[in-house]
Coordinates of C-alpha atoms in Angstrom, one line a residue:
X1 CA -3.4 -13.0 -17.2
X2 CA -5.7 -11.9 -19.8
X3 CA -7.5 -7.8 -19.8
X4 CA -11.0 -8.5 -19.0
X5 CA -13.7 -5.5 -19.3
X6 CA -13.7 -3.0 -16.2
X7 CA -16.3 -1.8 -14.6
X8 CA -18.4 1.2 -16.6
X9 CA -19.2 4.6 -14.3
X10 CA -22.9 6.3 -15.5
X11 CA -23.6 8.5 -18.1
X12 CA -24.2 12.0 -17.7
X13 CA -27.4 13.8 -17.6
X14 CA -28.4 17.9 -17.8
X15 CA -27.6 19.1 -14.5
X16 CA -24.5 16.5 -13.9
X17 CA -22.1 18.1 -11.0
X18 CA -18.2 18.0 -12.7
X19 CA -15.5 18.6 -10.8
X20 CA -12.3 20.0 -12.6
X21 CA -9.1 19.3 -11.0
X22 CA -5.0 19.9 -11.9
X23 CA -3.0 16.6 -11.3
X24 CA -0.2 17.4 -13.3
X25 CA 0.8 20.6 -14.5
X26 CA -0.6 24.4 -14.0
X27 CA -3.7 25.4 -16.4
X28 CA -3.9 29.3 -17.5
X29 CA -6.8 30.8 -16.2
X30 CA -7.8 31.8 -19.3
X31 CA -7.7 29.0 -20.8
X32 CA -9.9 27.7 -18.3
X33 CA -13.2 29.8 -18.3
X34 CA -14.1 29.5 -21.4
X35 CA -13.5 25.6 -21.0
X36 CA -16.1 25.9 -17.8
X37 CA -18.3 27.7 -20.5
X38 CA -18.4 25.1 -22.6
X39 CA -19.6 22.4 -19.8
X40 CA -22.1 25.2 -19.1
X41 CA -23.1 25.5 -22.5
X42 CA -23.6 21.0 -22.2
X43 CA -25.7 21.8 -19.5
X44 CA -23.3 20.5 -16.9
X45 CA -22.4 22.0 -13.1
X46 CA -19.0 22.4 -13.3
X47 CA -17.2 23.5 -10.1
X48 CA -13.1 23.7 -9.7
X49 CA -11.4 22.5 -6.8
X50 CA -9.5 24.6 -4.4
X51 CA -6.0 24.4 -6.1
X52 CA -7.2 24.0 -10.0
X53 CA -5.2 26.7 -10.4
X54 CA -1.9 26.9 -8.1
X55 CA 1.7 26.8 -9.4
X56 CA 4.3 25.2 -7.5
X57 CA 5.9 27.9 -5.5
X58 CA 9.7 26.4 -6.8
X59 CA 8.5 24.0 -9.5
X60 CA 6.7 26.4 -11.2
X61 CA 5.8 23.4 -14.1
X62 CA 3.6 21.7 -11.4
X63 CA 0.1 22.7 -10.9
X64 CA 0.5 23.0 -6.9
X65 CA 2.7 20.8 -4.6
X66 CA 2.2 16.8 -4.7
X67 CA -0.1 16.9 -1.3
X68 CA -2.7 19.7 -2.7
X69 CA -3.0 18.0 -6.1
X70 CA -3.8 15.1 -4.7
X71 CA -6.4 16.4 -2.3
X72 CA -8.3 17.8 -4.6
X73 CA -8.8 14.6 -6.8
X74 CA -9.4 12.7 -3.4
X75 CA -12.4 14.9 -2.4
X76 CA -13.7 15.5 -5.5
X77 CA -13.4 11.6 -6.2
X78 CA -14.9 11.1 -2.7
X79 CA -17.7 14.1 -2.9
X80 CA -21.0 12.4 -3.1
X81 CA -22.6 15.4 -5.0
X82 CA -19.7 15.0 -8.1
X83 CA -20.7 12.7 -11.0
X84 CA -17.1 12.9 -13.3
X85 CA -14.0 14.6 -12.9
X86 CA -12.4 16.0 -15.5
X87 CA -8.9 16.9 -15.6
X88 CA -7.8 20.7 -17.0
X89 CA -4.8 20.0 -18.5
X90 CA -1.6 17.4 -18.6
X91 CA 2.0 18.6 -18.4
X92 CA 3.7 16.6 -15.4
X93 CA 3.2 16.2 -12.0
X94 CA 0.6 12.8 -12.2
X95 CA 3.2 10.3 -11.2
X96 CA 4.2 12.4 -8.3
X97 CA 1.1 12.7 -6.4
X98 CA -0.5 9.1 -7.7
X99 CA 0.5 7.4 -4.7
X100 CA -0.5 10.1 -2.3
X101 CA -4.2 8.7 -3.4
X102 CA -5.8 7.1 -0.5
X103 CA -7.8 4.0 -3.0
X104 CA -9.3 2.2 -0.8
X105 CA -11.8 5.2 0.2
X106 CA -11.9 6.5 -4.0
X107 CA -12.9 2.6 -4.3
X108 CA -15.4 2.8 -1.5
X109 CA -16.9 6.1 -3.4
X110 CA -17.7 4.1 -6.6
X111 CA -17.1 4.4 -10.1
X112 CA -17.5 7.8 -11.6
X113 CA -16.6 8.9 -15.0
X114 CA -12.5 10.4 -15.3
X115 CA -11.4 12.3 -18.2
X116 CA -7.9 13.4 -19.3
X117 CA -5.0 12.3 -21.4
X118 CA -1.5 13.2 -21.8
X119 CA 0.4 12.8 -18.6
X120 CA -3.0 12.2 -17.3
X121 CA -2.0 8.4 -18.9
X122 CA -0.5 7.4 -14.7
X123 CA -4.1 8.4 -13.6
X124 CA -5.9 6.2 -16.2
X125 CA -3.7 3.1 -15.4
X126 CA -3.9 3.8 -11.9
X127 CA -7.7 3.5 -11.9
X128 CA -7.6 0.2 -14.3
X129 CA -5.4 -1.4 -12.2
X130 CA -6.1 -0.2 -8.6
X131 CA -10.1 0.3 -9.0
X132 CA -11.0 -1.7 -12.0
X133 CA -12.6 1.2 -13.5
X134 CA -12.8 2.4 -17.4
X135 CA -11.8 6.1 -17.6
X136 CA -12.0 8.2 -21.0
X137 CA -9.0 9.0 -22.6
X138 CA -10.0 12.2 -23.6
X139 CA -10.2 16.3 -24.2
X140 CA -9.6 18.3 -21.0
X141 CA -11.2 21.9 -20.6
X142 CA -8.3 23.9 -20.0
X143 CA -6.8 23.0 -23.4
X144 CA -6.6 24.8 -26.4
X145 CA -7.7 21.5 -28.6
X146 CA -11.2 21.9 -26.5
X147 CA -11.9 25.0 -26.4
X148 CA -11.2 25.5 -30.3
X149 CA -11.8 22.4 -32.5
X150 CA -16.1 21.5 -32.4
X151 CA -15.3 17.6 -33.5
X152 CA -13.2 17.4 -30.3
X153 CA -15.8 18.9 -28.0
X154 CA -18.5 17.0 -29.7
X155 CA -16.5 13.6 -29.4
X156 CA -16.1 14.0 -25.9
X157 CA -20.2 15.8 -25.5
X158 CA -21.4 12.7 -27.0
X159 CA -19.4 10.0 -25.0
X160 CA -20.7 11.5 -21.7
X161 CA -24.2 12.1 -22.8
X162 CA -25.3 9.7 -25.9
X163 CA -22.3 6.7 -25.6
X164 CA -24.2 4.3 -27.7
X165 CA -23.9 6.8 -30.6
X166 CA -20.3 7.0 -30.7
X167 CA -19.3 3.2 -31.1
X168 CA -17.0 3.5 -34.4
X169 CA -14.1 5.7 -33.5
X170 CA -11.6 7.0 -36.3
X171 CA -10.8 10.0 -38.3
X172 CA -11.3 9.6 -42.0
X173 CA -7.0 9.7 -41.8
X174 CA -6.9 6.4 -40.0
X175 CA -5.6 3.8 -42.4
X176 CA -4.0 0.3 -41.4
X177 CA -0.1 0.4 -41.0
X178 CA -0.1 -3.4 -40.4
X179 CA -3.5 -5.0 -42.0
X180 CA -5.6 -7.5 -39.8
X181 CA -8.4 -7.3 -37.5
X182 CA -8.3 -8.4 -33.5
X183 CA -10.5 -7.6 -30.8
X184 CA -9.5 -7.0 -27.3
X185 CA -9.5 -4.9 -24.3
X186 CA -8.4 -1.4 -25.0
X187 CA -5.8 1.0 -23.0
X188 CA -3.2 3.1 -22.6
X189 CA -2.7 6.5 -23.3
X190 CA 0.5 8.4 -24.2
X191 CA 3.4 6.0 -24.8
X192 CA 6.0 7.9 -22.8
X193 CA 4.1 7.8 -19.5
X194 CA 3.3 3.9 -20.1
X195 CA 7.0 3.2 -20.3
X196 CA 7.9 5.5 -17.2
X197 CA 5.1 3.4 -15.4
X198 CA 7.2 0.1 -15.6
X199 CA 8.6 -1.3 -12.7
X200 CA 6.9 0.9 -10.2
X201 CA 4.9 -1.1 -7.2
X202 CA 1.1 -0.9 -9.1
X203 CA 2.2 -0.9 -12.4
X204 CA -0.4 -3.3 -15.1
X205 CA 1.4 -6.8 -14.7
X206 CA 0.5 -7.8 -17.9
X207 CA -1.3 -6.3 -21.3
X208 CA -2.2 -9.9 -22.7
X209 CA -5.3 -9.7 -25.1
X210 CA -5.2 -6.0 -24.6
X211 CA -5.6 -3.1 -27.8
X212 CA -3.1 -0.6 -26.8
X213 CA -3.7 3.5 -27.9
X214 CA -0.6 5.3 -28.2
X215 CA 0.3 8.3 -28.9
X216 CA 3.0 11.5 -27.8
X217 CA 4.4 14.4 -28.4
X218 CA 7.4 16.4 -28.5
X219 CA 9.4 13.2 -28.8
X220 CA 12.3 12.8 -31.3
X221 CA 11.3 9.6 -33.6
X222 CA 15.1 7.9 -31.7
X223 CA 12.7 8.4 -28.5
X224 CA 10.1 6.9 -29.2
X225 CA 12.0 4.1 -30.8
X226 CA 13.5 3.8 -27.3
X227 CA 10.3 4.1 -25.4
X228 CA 9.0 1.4 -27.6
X229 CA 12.1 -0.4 -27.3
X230 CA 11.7 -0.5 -23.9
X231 CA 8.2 -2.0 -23.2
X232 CA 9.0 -4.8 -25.6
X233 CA 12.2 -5.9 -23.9
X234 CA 10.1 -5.3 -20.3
X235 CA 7.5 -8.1 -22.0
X236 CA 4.8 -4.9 -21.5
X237 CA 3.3 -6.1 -25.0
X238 CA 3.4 -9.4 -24.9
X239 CA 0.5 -11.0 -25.8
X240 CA -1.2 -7.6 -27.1
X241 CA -3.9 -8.2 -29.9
X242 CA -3.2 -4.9 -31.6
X243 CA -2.2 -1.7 -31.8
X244 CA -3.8 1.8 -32.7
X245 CA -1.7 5.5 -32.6
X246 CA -3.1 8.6 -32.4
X247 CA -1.1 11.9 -33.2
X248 CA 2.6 12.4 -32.9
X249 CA 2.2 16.0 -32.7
X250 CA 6.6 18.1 -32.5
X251 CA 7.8 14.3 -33.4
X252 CA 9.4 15.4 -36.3
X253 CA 9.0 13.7 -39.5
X254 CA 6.0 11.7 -39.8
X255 CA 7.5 9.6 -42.2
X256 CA 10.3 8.6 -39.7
X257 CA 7.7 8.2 -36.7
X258 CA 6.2 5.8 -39.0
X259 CA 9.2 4.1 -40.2
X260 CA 10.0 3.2 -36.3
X261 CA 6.5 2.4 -35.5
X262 CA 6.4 0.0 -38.7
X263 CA 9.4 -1.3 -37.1
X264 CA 9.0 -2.1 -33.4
X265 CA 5.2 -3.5 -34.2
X266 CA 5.6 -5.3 -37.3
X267 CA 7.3 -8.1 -36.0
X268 CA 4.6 -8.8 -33.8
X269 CA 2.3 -10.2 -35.9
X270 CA -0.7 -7.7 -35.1
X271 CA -2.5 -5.3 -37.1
X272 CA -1.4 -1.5 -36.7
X273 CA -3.8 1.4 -37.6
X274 CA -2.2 4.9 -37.9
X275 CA -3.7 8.2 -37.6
X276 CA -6.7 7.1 -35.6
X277 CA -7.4 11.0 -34.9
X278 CA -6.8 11.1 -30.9
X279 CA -4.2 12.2 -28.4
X280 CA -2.2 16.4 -28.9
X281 CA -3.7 16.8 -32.4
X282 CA -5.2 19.2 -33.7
X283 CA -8.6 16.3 -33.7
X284 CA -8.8 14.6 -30.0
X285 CA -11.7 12.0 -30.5
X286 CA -12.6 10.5 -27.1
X287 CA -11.3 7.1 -26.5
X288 CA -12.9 4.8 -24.0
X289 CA -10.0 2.5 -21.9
X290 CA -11.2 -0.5 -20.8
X291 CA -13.8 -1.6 -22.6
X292 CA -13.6 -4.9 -25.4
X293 CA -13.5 -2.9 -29.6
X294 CA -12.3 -4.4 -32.7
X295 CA -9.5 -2.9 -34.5
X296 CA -10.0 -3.2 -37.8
X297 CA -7.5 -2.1 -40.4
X298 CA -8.2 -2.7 -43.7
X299 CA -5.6 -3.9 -46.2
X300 CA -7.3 -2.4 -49.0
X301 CA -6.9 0.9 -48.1
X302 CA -10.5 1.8 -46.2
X303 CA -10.7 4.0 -43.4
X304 CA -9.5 2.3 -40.2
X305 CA -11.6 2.0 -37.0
X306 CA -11.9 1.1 -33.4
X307 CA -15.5 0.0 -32.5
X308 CA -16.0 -0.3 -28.7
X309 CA -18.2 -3.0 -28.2
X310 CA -20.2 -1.5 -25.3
X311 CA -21.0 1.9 -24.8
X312 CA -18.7 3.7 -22.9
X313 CA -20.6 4.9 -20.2
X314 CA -23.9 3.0 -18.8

């Protein structure tokens, strides 16, 4: 089975109601004010849901318990009044509380613009695969990134407001790895939680024609050799047209990260673009999943890019 486009939510106009919601791990409350302020300042109506900011009271690295976290996407997902939700931060918890979703009634809601990335990933594949809906992977308000690099806040401003203005995606860094050019269908998110996704009862059944975004953090370049290791033995990229990395932010050496990525993707035959400027960097460009782009990595030394096809939002 080949990745086909998914369906695009609306754009966002002045006066756009966002709801913020904690999935996965807790958010400080300072950190999340001035990330409110900053959706104020877009001339958004950002409200927070009951439990944006709980802590687990024994788990104290989860944002709430499992049953709260979900309730809170669930009727901000299902609140007529909300236009997007946007997630505060990532840490863990998403994979816990994904199946506590009730789909069928955030499918009878309708499409709506989601933002998030990091562990944030289970959510994005979740809504591919369960709802057929393009999410954006990026910035979330509760995050340092956000709330202190104007590129990053821009990227994401833009995407939500102006989508047709941000078709070519790609630091000035981003440079081909593997040469070529491919077009297909883009997801996924941060490689770790793509991996952990396999073999579980919704999991994407097949990436064919698909351009995958990875990136991580915090892994050791032996893990992400192993993560990578992993999808290709599980056939998770077969069929893939190509293949574009973010950061690789406390993954120690860069020159190692690369030596593994030039490893596990060169033998497939695709063009690789590194440094494409998204993901725990200090730059988080907004990334659109699910809609066609070309990849294009120049073999002459150019600036790589990733040009969505279609706005992001409609």
């Amino acid at each position: 089975m080949t990745l086909t486009p998914l369906t695009r939510p609306a754009r966002l106009r002045a006066g756009s109601r966002v709801a913020v919601v904690s999935p996965s791990g807790p958010v400080p409350a300072d950190r999340l004010e001035p990330g409110l302020d900053i959706l104020r300042g877009w001339g958004l109506d950002p409200v927070t849901m009951p439990h944006v900011l709980d802590v687990h009271p024994e788990l104290d690295y989860l944002g709430g318990t499992d049953e709260l976290r979900a309730r809170d996407l669930q009727d901000a997902w299902c609140d007529p009044s909300v236009d997007a939700v946007i997630c505060a931060r990532g840490g863990y918890g998403a994979h816990r509380m994904v199946d506590l979703l009730d789909w069928a009634a955030m499918r009878a809601a309708g499409p709506k613009v989601f933002v998030g990335y990091s562990d944030i990933t289970v959510l994005h594949e979740a809504f591919a695969v369960r709802m057929g809906l393009a999410t954006l992977h990026g910035p979330m308000v509760g995050t340092e990134t956000f709330l202190k690099d104007p590129q990053t806040q821009e990227s994401l401003r833009a995407t939500l407001f102006e989508p047709e203005t941000v078709r070519a995606l790609g630091l000035g860094s981003a440079r081909a790895l593997v040469p070529g050019r491919a077009r297909g269908i883009v997801y996924g998110g941060c490689v770790s939680l793509l991996a952990a996704d396999l073999g579980t009862p919704h999991a994407r059944k097949s990436a064919r024609g698909g351009l995958l975004v990875i990136e991580d953090t915090t892994e050791d370049p032996y893990g992400i050799d192993r993560i990578l290791t992993q999808l290709l033995r599980a056939g998770a990229l077969e069929g893939i047209a190509g293949v574009a990395c973010g950061s690789w932010a406390g993954c120690g050496p860069y020159s190692q990260v690369r030596a593994v990525l030039a490893d596990r993707f060169g033998p497939l035959g695709v063009p690789v673009v590194e440094e494409l400027g998204f993901g725990h960097g200090p730059v988080g460009l907004t990334i659109p999943l699910g809609v066609p782009a070309v990849l294009d990595a120049p073999a002459d030394g150019a600036p790589a890019t990733l040009t969505v096809e279609v706005p992001a939002l409609v």
